[in-house]
Every structure is written in C-alpha cells, then in structure tokens.
C-alpha cells in the first residue's frame, strides 16, 4: 500500500501571505505545502522561494511541489526549475498544453511531449521530477491520453531518469465508476491527488459530503500503487480557514482508516 500524506495547495488561500499559509497548514496537522507560481512564489523570485522554504522548515512542513502553470508551449523553463530548486521542491507541476486531447493533432501532441521532455531533463539536473496536471482542455483530460502522453515523453527524453508522473483530480460531476476507472488506468503514474469536494457546477462543498467517493478512490489507489502519494487539499468551501481545519480532520480520518486495515 502506498504511503499517503496530507497537504495543502497554497493557491487555496490566494489572498493569504506565505507565513499565514504555512501556519494554517501546520495548525491543520498537514505535512506538506505546494506553493503556487502565480501568487505566492513567482518564477525567478528566489528571495520569496527561500522564504517559503524557511517558513515550511520552521513549521515542520515539507515542500510538496511547485505549481508552475507552465503550459509546455515553448516558453522558457529555466527560471521555473531554478525557483523550484531554491524552494526545495522535489517536483514541479506543469500543464500539458491548452487544447483537449480529442481535437489535438499528432503534430501538437509531439510538440507538447517534446517540450515536456526537455523540461523534464532540465529539472532532473536539479533532482526534480515533473508531474502533469490532470485537467480538462489539456492533453491530460483523460486517463488514456495521459498514459499515452507519458509514454511519448519518456521516448523523447535524453535523460530518462526521474520519470514524469501525473496528478489526478475529479472533474465536476464525474461519476464514481469513471473516477475509479481513471485511477486504475493511471496506476503507478499517479504521484498526488488534488482533494476537494464540489458539485456538477463546481460549487464548493465540505469534504465530508463526498467522503464515500473519496474513500473508494483511496482504496483503489491502495490496491494498485506503491511508494508515496500526496493528498493535497484545495478548493475549500467559502475559502474558509475553519473549513480547511474540518476538511483536514476528515482527510486524516480516511488515511488512518487505510493504515488500520490489515494487509
């Protein structure tokens, strides 16, 4: 069974300064923070990256990842990799283009795969892995397309060490069987999940509303994965710190339930 660790996506609280994000994560008993590149630690801001790293260390937190919002569109990646290194992030989250898989040509797929492969090789020089966001309107909008893209990236790399992996998150209104099928198909490529609760219109709800669905998802991962998987809280109802504390308590109870199961 994989080792599950609970954490917080800093973008959940966009308006809070770094210190307050780290303090809140620690108060919630979370073990990690993923720092966003659009708000909290912008690419090239090494001073802010060092501050975020120091705040995490002081609060007993690990840096889970650096959320770059890089779209594999040929934009420079060097500052992103350097910022992640200063942050002490073991992984960088990237997006697989800005077009869905159904309407993408073979040339587009090859271009995105090649750009990610080059970025992955650059990041590997810093000991950092790349993880693809699982998201609509990208080449990782389905499990099938994600697995195919990961294979294409691996084939295009000069240095295949530190393989590129994937995150996973539920789409609004996704039904239970489809979510489980996606997780089974992605299998060991999944390094982390965005954990949240919302309805078909993306209205945010307390995490416990979808407790049954999330327990099934974690049980599916527990049966088919090894290593470690980070469970990163995001999209908290009402952007409320108090709701985060309740959601974190709920998430901790799921993790403890899995740990208590006989092997």
PDB file of C-alpha atoms in Angstrom:
ATOM      1  CA  UNK A   1       0.000   0.000   0.000  1.00  0.00           C
ATOM      2  CA  UNK A   2       1.314   3.488  -0.765  1.00  0.00           C
ATOM      3  CA  UNK A   3       2.184   5.929   1.980  1.00  0.00           C
ATOM      4  CA  UNK A   4      -0.461   8.660   1.967  1.00  0.00           C
ATOM      5  CA  UNK A   5       0.476  12.147   3.199  1.00  0.00           C
ATOM      6  CA  UNK A   6      -1.964  15.041   3.579  1.00  0.00           C
ATOM      7  CA  UNK A   7      -1.013  18.517   2.406  1.00  0.00           C
ATOM      8  CA  UNK A   8      -2.289  21.901   1.235  1.00  0.00           C
ATOM      9  CA  UNK A   9      -2.224  23.659  -2.117  1.00  0.00           C
ATOM     10  CA  UNK A  10      -1.230  27.235  -1.245  1.00  0.00           C
ATOM     11  CA  UNK A  11      -3.428  28.578  -4.043  1.00  0.00           C
ATOM     12  CA  UNK A  12      -6.395  27.512  -1.898  1.00  0.00           C
ATOM     13  CA  UNK A  13      -5.769  30.722   0.050  1.00  0.00           C
ATOM     14  CA  UNK A  14      -4.573  33.099  -2.638  1.00  0.00           C
ATOM     15  CA  UNK A  15      -5.036  36.215  -0.513  1.00  0.00           C
ATOM     16  CA  UNK A  16      -3.011  34.969   2.457  1.00  0.00           C
ATOM     17  CA  UNK A  17       0.695  35.766   2.795  1.00  0.00           C
ATOM     18  CA  UNK A  18       3.223  32.938   2.893  1.00  0.00           C
ATOM     19  CA  UNK A  19       3.535  32.976   6.679  1.00  0.00           C
ATOM     20  CA  UNK A  20      -0.208  32.561   7.190  1.00  0.00           C
ATOM     21  CA  UNK A  21      -0.422  29.711   4.657  1.00  0.00           C
ATOM     22  CA  UNK A  22       2.355  27.782   6.401  1.00  0.00           C
ATOM     23  CA  UNK A  23       0.888  28.474   9.838  1.00  0.00           C
ATOM     24  CA  UNK A  24      -2.569  27.305   8.759  1.00  0.00           C
ATOM     25  CA  UNK A  25      -1.217  24.122   7.175  1.00  0.00           C
ATOM     26  CA  UNK A  26       0.659  23.265  10.356  1.00  0.00           C
ATOM     27  CA  UNK A  27      -2.381  24.065  12.505  1.00  0.00           C
ATOM     28  CA  UNK A  28      -4.425  21.653  10.387  1.00  0.00           C
ATOM     29  CA  UNK A  29      -1.901  18.895  11.016  1.00  0.00           C
ATOM     30  CA  UNK A  30      -0.914  18.732   7.365  1.00  0.00           C
ATOM     31  CA  UNK A  31       2.546  17.586   6.383  1.00  0.00           C
ATOM     32  CA  UNK A  32       3.209  19.440   3.136  1.00  0.00           C
ATOM     33  CA  UNK A  33       2.550  22.602   1.140  1.00  0.00           C
ATOM     34  CA  UNK A  34       2.558  23.016  -2.636  1.00  0.00           C
ATOM     35  CA  UNK A  35       3.464  26.615  -3.447  1.00  0.00           C
ATOM     36  CA  UNK A  36       1.754  28.307  -6.388  1.00  0.00           C
ATOM     37  CA  UNK A  37       3.809  30.074  -9.019  1.00  0.00           C
ATOM     38  CA  UNK A  38       1.174  32.651  -9.921  1.00  0.00           C
ATOM     39  CA  UNK A  39       0.659  34.122  -6.454  1.00  0.00           C
ATOM     40  CA  UNK A  40       2.962  33.024  -3.668  1.00  0.00           C
ATOM     41  CA  UNK A  41       6.303  32.210  -5.338  1.00  0.00           C
ATOM     42  CA  UNK A  42       6.578  33.621  -8.835  1.00  0.00           C
ATOM     43  CA  UNK A  43       9.234  32.248 -11.212  1.00  0.00           C
ATOM     44  CA  UNK A  44      12.553  33.994 -10.705  1.00  0.00           C
ATOM     45  CA  UNK A  45      11.656  35.343  -7.258  1.00  0.00           C
ATOM     46  CA  UNK A  46      14.380  33.455  -5.430  1.00  0.00           C
ATOM     47  CA  UNK A  47      14.008  35.524  -2.276  1.00  0.00           C
ATOM     48  CA  UNK A  48      10.347  34.560  -1.973  1.00  0.00           C
ATOM     49  CA  UNK A  49      11.212  30.928  -2.706  1.00  0.00           C
ATOM     50  CA  UNK A  50      13.809  30.900   0.062  1.00  0.00           C
ATOM     51  CA  UNK A  51      11.306  32.485   2.449  1.00  0.00           C
ATOM     52  CA  UNK A  52       8.651  29.874   1.649  1.00  0.00           C
ATOM     53  CA  UNK A  53      11.190  27.099   2.189  1.00  0.00           C
ATOM     54  CA  UNK A  54      12.250  28.580   5.534  1.00  0.00           C
ATOM     55  CA  UNK A  55       8.657  29.002   6.698  1.00  0.00           C
ATOM     56  CA  UNK A  56       7.918  25.367   5.874  1.00  0.00           C
ATOM     57  CA  UNK A  57      11.011  24.176   7.699  1.00  0.00           C
ATOM     58  CA  UNK A  58      10.156  26.298  10.730  1.00  0.00           C
ATOM     59  CA  UNK A  59       6.615  24.914  10.846  1.00  0.00           C
ATOM     60  CA  UNK A  60       7.709  21.293  10.418  1.00  0.00           C
ATOM     61  CA  UNK A  61       6.327  21.101   6.875  1.00  0.00           C
ATOM     62  CA  UNK A  62       7.780  19.693   3.671  1.00  0.00           C
ATOM     63  CA  UNK A  63       7.526  21.458   0.333  1.00  0.00           C
ATOM     64  CA  UNK A  64       5.377  19.129  -1.763  1.00  0.00           C
ATOM     65  CA  UNK A  65       5.746  20.774  -5.172  1.00  0.00           C
ATOM     66  CA  UNK A  66       5.988  23.988  -7.141  1.00  0.00           C
ATOM     67  CA  UNK A  67       2.870  24.797  -9.166  1.00  0.00           C
ATOM     68  CA  UNK A  68       4.298  26.422 -12.265  1.00  0.00           C
ATOM     69  CA  UNK A  69       1.300  26.869 -14.599  1.00  0.00           C
ATOM     70  CA  UNK A  70       3.773  26.280 -17.443  1.00  0.00           C
ATOM     71  CA  UNK A  71       1.830  25.075 -20.495  1.00  0.00           C
ATOM     72  CA  UNK A  72       4.581  23.267 -22.438  1.00  0.00           C
ATOM     73  CA  UNK A  73       4.168  25.889 -25.146  1.00  0.00           C
ATOM     74  CA  UNK A  74       7.825  26.656 -25.709  1.00  0.00           C
ATOM     75  CA  UNK A  75       8.012  29.354 -23.019  1.00  0.00           C
ATOM     76  CA  UNK A  76      11.325  29.387 -21.101  1.00  0.00           C
ATOM     77  CA  UNK A  77      11.540  26.870 -18.274  1.00  0.00           C
ATOM     78  CA  UNK A  78      14.904  27.750 -16.724  1.00  0.00           C
ATOM     79  CA  UNK A  79      13.616  30.234 -14.126  1.00  0.00           C
ATOM     80  CA  UNK A  80      10.891  27.795 -13.118  1.00  0.00           C
ATOM     81  CA  UNK A  81      13.382  24.995 -12.489  1.00  0.00           C
ATOM     82  CA  UNK A  82      15.747  27.334 -10.640  1.00  0.00           C
ATOM     83  CA  UNK A  83      12.924  28.686  -8.462  1.00  0.00           C
ATOM     84  CA  UNK A  84      11.751  25.175  -7.616  1.00  0.00           C
ATOM     85  CA  UNK A  85      15.304  24.252  -6.652  1.00  0.00           C
ATOM     86  CA  UNK A  86      15.591  27.298  -4.353  1.00  0.00           C
ATOM     87  CA  UNK A  87      12.223  26.350  -2.871  1.00  0.00           C
ATOM     88  CA  UNK A  88      13.434  22.816  -2.212  1.00  0.00           C
ATOM     89  CA  UNK A  89      10.547  21.364  -4.203  1.00  0.00           C
ATOM     90  CA  UNK A  90      11.004  17.731  -5.257  1.00  0.00           C
ATOM     91  CA  UNK A  91       8.537  18.148  -8.133  1.00  0.00           C
ATOM     92  CA  UNK A  92       7.168  20.776 -10.491  1.00  0.00           C
ATOM     93  CA  UNK A  93       3.560  20.688 -11.657  1.00  0.00           C
ATOM     94  CA  UNK A  94       3.091  21.509 -15.352  1.00  0.00           C
ATOM     95  CA  UNK A  95       0.173  21.575 -17.777  1.00  0.00           C
ATOM     96  CA  UNK A  96       0.066  19.547 -20.985  1.00  0.00           C
ATOM     97  CA  UNK A  97      -0.780  22.326 -23.411  1.00  0.00           C
ATOM     98  CA  UNK A  98      -4.016  24.276 -23.721  1.00  0.00           C
ATOM     99  CA  UNK A  99      -6.055  22.020 -26.025  1.00  0.00           C
ATOM    100  CA  UNK A 100      -8.058  18.912 -25.243  1.00  0.00           C
ATOM    101  CA  UNK A 101      -6.940  15.521 -26.481  1.00  0.00           C
ATOM    102  CA  UNK A 102      -9.941  14.932 -28.758  1.00  0.00           C
ATOM    103  CA  UNK A 103      -9.173  17.858 -31.051  1.00  0.00           C
ATOM    104  CA  UNK A 104      -5.383  17.725 -30.969  1.00  0.00           C
ATOM    105  CA  UNK A 105      -3.320  16.715 -33.983  1.00  0.00           C
ATOM    106  CA  UNK A 106      -0.399  14.315 -33.936  1.00  0.00           C
ATOM    107  CA  UNK A 107       1.941  17.262 -34.509  1.00  0.00           C
ATOM    108  CA  UNK A 108       0.510  19.078 -31.487  1.00  0.00           C
ATOM    109  CA  UNK A 109       0.922  16.014 -29.292  1.00  0.00           C
ATOM    110  CA  UNK A 110       4.503  15.534 -30.470  1.00  0.00           C
ATOM    111  CA  UNK A 111       5.338  19.185 -29.819  1.00  0.00           C
ATOM    112  CA  UNK A 112       3.895  19.125 -26.295  1.00  0.00           C
ATOM    113  CA  UNK A 113       5.632  15.824 -25.499  1.00  0.00           C
ATOM    114  CA  UNK A 114       8.949  17.171 -26.768  1.00  0.00           C
ATOM    115  CA  UNK A 115       8.688  20.390 -24.766  1.00  0.00           C
ATOM    116  CA  UNK A 116       7.858  18.487 -21.584  1.00  0.00           C
ATOM    117  CA  UNK A 117      10.682  16.014 -22.228  1.00  0.00           C
ATOM    118  CA  UNK A 118      13.220  18.841 -22.497  1.00  0.00           C
ATOM    119  CA  UNK A 119      11.865  20.496 -19.364  1.00  0.00           C
ATOM    120  CA  UNK A 120      11.991  17.167 -17.512  1.00  0.00           C
ATOM    121  CA  UNK A 121      15.638  16.708 -18.471  1.00  0.00           C
ATOM    122  CA  UNK A 122      16.425  20.221 -17.252  1.00  0.00           C
ATOM    123  CA  UNK A 123      14.607  19.667 -13.955  1.00  0.00           C
ATOM    124  CA  UNK A 124      16.303  16.298 -13.471  1.00  0.00           C
ATOM    125  CA  UNK A 125      19.605  18.157 -13.331  1.00  0.00           C
ATOM    126  CA  UNK A 126      18.302  19.734 -10.106  1.00  0.00           C
ATOM    127  CA  UNK A 127      16.981  16.402  -8.815  1.00  0.00           C
ATOM    128  CA  UNK A 128      13.402  17.488  -9.525  1.00  0.00           C
ATOM    129  CA  UNK A 129      10.649  15.499 -11.250  1.00  0.00           C
ATOM    130  CA  UNK A 130       7.864  16.861 -13.435  1.00  0.00           C
ATOM    131  CA  UNK A 131       4.252  15.953 -12.749  1.00  0.00           C
ATOM    132  CA  UNK A 132       1.440  16.624 -15.220  1.00  0.00           C
ATOM    133  CA  UNK A 133      -1.794  18.185 -14.060  1.00  0.00           C
ATOM    134  CA  UNK A 134      -4.831  16.027 -14.911  1.00  0.00           C
ATOM    135  CA  UNK A 135      -7.108  18.689 -16.296  1.00  0.00           C
ATOM    136  CA  UNK A 136      -9.758  19.470 -18.941  1.00  0.00           C
ATOM    137  CA  UNK A 137      -8.621  21.304 -22.075  1.00  0.00           C
ATOM    138  CA  UNK A 138      -5.173  19.732 -21.981  1.00  0.00           C
ATOM    139  CA  UNK A 139      -3.690  16.501 -23.327  1.00  0.00           C
ATOM    140  CA  UNK A 140      -4.232  15.010 -19.875  1.00  0.00           C
ATOM    141  CA  UNK A 141      -8.013  15.334 -19.941  1.00  0.00           C
ATOM    142  CA  UNK A 142      -8.486  11.546 -19.948  1.00  0.00           C
ATOM    143  CA  UNK A 143      -6.556   8.700 -18.392  1.00  0.00           C
ATOM    144  CA  UNK A 144      -5.954   7.112 -21.790  1.00  0.00           C
ATOM    145  CA  UNK A 145      -4.466  10.283 -23.259  1.00  0.00           C
ATOM    146  CA  UNK A 146      -2.368  10.848 -20.134  1.00  0.00           C
ATOM    147  CA  UNK A 147      -0.823   7.379 -20.256  1.00  0.00           C
ATOM    148  CA  UNK A 148      -0.100   7.809 -23.959  1.00  0.00           C
ATOM    149  CA  UNK A 149       1.484  11.228 -23.399  1.00  0.00           C
ATOM    150  CA  UNK A 150       3.679   9.936 -20.581  1.00  0.00           C
ATOM    151  CA  UNK A 151       4.969   7.218 -22.916  1.00  0.00           C
ATOM    152  CA  UNK A 152       5.658   9.783 -25.650  1.00  0.00           C
ATOM    153  CA  UNK A 153       7.530  12.000 -23.183  1.00  0.00           C
ATOM    154  CA  UNK A 154       9.665   9.098 -21.981  1.00  0.00           C
ATOM    155  CA  UNK A 155      10.555   8.206 -25.576  1.00  0.00           C
ATOM    156  CA  UNK A 156      11.576  11.813 -26.327  1.00  0.00           C
ATOM    157  CA  UNK A 157      13.865  12.289 -23.325  1.00  0.00           C
ATOM    158  CA  UNK A 158      17.646  12.363 -23.496  1.00  0.00           C
ATOM    159  CA  UNK A 159      17.889  11.526 -19.797  1.00  0.00           C
ATOM    160  CA  UNK A 160      15.075   9.175 -18.735  1.00  0.00           C
ATOM    161  CA  UNK A 161      15.972   9.324 -15.038  1.00  0.00           C
ATOM    162  CA  UNK A 162      13.290  10.695 -12.715  1.00  0.00           C
ATOM    163  CA  UNK A 163      10.263   9.708 -14.840  1.00  0.00           C
ATOM    164  CA  UNK A 164       7.488  12.218 -15.431  1.00  0.00           C
ATOM    165  CA  UNK A 165       4.347  11.314 -13.478  1.00  0.00           C
ATOM    166  CA  UNK A 166       0.795  12.581 -13.069  1.00  0.00           C
ATOM    167  CA  UNK A 167      -1.564  14.187 -10.601  1.00  0.00           C
ATOM    168  CA  UNK A 168      -5.263  13.342 -10.588  1.00  0.00           C
ATOM    169  CA  UNK A 169      -8.345  15.339  -9.695  1.00  0.00           C
ATOM    170  CA  UNK A 170     -12.088  14.789 -10.106  1.00  0.00           C
ATOM    171  CA  UNK A 171     -13.925  16.771 -12.752  1.00  0.00           C
ATOM    172  CA  UNK A 172     -17.232  18.443 -11.814  1.00  0.00           C
ATOM    173  CA  UNK A 173     -19.990  15.861 -11.804  1.00  0.00           C
ATOM    174  CA  UNK A 174     -17.762  12.847 -12.532  1.00  0.00           C
ATOM    175  CA  UNK A 175     -19.492   9.621 -11.534  1.00  0.00           C
ATOM    176  CA  UNK A 176     -17.944   7.134  -9.151  1.00  0.00           C
ATOM    177  CA  UNK A 177     -17.199   4.272 -11.568  1.00  0.00           C
ATOM    178  CA  UNK A 178     -15.482   6.557 -14.093  1.00  0.00           C
ATOM    179  CA  UNK A 179     -13.258   8.106 -11.429  1.00  0.00           C
ATOM    180  CA  UNK A 180     -12.201   4.664 -10.227  1.00  0.00           C
ATOM    181  CA  UNK A 181     -11.569   3.521 -13.801  1.00  0.00           C
ATOM    182  CA  UNK A 182      -9.328   6.541 -14.399  1.00  0.00           C
ATOM    183  CA  UNK A 183      -7.301   5.841 -11.275  1.00  0.00           C
ATOM    184  CA  UNK A 184      -6.889   2.180 -12.207  1.00  0.00           C
ATOM    185  CA  UNK A 185      -5.730   3.098 -15.717  1.00  0.00           C
ATOM    186  CA  UNK A 186      -3.262   5.689 -14.430  1.00  0.00           C
ATOM    187  CA  UNK A 187      -1.997   3.217 -11.832  1.00  0.00           C
ATOM    188  CA  UNK A 188       1.535   3.825 -10.633  1.00  0.00           C
ATOM    189  CA  UNK A 189       1.920   7.017 -12.663  1.00  0.00           C
ATOM    190  CA  UNK A 190      -0.065   8.914 -10.005  1.00  0.00           C
ATOM    191  CA  UNK A 191       2.122  10.786  -7.547  1.00  0.00           C
ATOM    192  CA  UNK A 192      -0.501  13.016  -5.938  1.00  0.00           C
ATOM    193  CA  UNK A 193      -4.167  13.974  -5.907  1.00  0.00           C
ATOM    194  CA  UNK A 194      -5.969  17.294  -5.638  1.00  0.00           C
ATOM    195  CA  UNK A 195      -8.513  16.553  -2.896  1.00  0.00           C
ATOM    196  CA  UNK A 196     -11.706  18.601  -2.750  1.00  0.00           C
ATOM    197  CA  UNK A 197     -15.485  18.322  -2.833  1.00  0.00           C
ATOM    198  CA  UNK A 198     -17.745  20.071  -5.302  1.00  0.00           C
ATOM    199  CA  UNK A 199     -20.955  19.515  -7.241  1.00  0.00           C
ATOM    200  CA  UNK A 200     -21.574  19.313 -11.004  1.00  0.00           C
ATOM    201  CA  UNK A 201     -21.482  23.123 -11.236  1.00  0.00           C
ATOM    202  CA  UNK A 202     -18.179  23.354  -9.332  1.00  0.00           C
ATOM    203  CA  UNK A 203     -19.832  24.753  -6.211  1.00  0.00           C
ATOM    204  CA  UNK A 204     -17.509  24.047  -3.302  1.00  0.00           C
ATOM    205  CA  UNK A 205     -18.741  21.756  -0.534  1.00  0.00           C
ATOM    206  CA  UNK A 206     -17.355  20.417   2.741  1.00  0.00           C
ATOM    207  CA  UNK A 207     -15.088  17.456   2.057  1.00  0.00           C
ATOM    208  CA  UNK A 208     -17.246  15.098   4.117  1.00  0.00           C
ATOM    209  CA  UNK A 209     -20.096  15.474   1.584  1.00  0.00           C
ATOM    210  CA  UNK A 210     -18.157  13.207  -0.788  1.00  0.00           C
ATOM    211  CA  UNK A 211     -16.468  11.088   1.867  1.00  0.00           C
ATOM    212  CA  UNK A 212     -17.772   7.822   0.420  1.00  0.00           C
ATOM    213  CA  UNK A 213     -16.481   8.564  -3.070  1.00  0.00           C
ATOM    214  CA  UNK A 214     -13.091   9.655  -1.784  1.00  0.00           C
ATOM    215  CA  UNK A 215     -12.677   6.575   0.396  1.00  0.00           C
ATOM    216  CA  UNK A 216     -13.322   4.398  -2.657  1.00  0.00           C
ATOM    217  CA  UNK A 217     -10.709   6.332  -4.631  1.00  0.00           C
ATOM    218  CA  UNK A 218      -8.074   5.960  -1.942  1.00  0.00           C
ATOM    219  CA  UNK A 219      -8.846   2.268  -1.552  1.00  0.00           C
ATOM    220  CA  UNK A 220      -8.398   1.848  -5.312  1.00  0.00           C
ATOM    221  CA  UNK A 221      -5.004   3.543  -5.141  1.00  0.00           C
ATOM    222  CA  UNK A 222      -4.061   1.488  -2.096  1.00  0.00           C
ATOM    223  CA  UNK A 223      -4.648  -1.695  -4.071  1.00  0.00           C
ATOM    224  CA  UNK A 224      -2.776  -0.690  -7.216  1.00  0.00           C
ATOM    225  CA  UNK A 225       0.053   1.625  -6.179  1.00  0.00           C
ATOM    226  CA  UNK A 226       3.166   1.663  -4.043  1.00  0.00           C
ATOM    227  CA  UNK A 227       5.605   4.297  -2.836  1.00  0.00           C
ATOM    228  CA  UNK A 228       4.049   7.543  -1.650  1.00  0.00           C
ATOM    229  CA  UNK A 229       1.026   9.552  -2.779  1.00  0.00           C
ATOM    230  CA  UNK A 230       0.311  13.081  -1.594  1.00  0.00           C
ATOM    231  CA  UNK A 231      -3.294  14.092  -0.919  1.00  0.00           C
ATOM    232  CA  UNK A 232      -3.421  17.847  -1.388  1.00  0.00           C
ATOM    233  CA  UNK A 233      -6.419  19.798  -0.113  1.00  0.00           C
ATOM    234  CA  UNK A 234      -7.743  22.538  -2.393  1.00  0.00           C
ATOM    235  CA  UNK A 235     -10.921  24.495  -3.272  1.00  0.00           C
ATOM    236  CA  UNK A 236     -12.107  24.831   0.325  1.00  0.00           C
ATOM    237  CA  UNK A 237     -15.753  25.858   0.707  1.00  0.00           C
ATOM    238  CA  UNK A 238     -16.052  29.583   1.308  1.00  0.00           C
ATOM    239  CA  UNK A 239     -12.265  29.980   1.236  1.00  0.00           C
ATOM    240  CA  UNK A 240     -12.614  29.439   4.968  1.00  0.00           C
ATOM    241  CA  UNK A 241      -9.628  28.569   7.186  1.00  0.00           C
ATOM    242  CA  UNK A 242     -12.037  26.971   9.656  1.00  0.00           C
ATOM    243  CA  UNK A 243     -13.436  24.779   6.876  1.00  0.00           C
ATOM    244  CA  UNK A 244      -9.885  23.752   5.997  1.00  0.00           C
ATOM    245  CA  UNK A 245      -9.427  22.529   9.562  1.00  0.00           C
ATOM    246  CA  UNK A 246     -12.590  20.443   9.270  1.00  0.00           C
ATOM    247  CA  UNK A 247     -11.600  19.106   5.837  1.00  0.00           C
ATOM    248  CA  UNK A 248      -8.132  18.229   7.104  1.00  0.00           C
ATOM    249  CA  UNK A 249      -9.632  16.330  10.030  1.00  0.00           C
ATOM    250  CA  UNK A 250     -11.844  14.412   7.599  1.00  0.00           C
ATOM    251  CA  UNK A 251      -8.885  13.593   5.350  1.00  0.00           C
ATOM    252  CA  UNK A 252      -6.782  12.449   8.292  1.00  0.00           C
ATOM    253  CA  UNK A 253      -9.566  10.063   9.312  1.00  0.00           C
ATOM    254  CA  UNK A 254      -9.536   8.442   5.859  1.00  0.00           C
ATOM    255  CA  UNK A 255      -5.774   7.983   5.932  1.00  0.00           C
ATOM    256  CA  UNK A 256      -5.873   6.494   9.419  1.00  0.00           C
ATOM    257  CA  UNK A 257      -8.640   4.141   8.337  1.00  0.00           C
ATOM    258  CA  UNK A 258      -6.492   2.828   5.499  1.00  0.00           C
ATOM    259  CA  UNK A 259      -3.481   2.415   7.768  1.00  0.00           C
ATOM    260  CA  UNK A 260      -5.549   0.428  10.246  1.00  0.00           C
ATOM    261  CA  UNK A 261      -6.643  -2.079   7.617  1.00  0.00           C
ATOM    262  CA  UNK A 262      -4.955  -5.478   7.767  1.00  0.00           C
ATOM    263  CA  UNK A 263      -2.566  -6.041   4.859  1.00  0.00           C
TER     264      UNK A 263
END
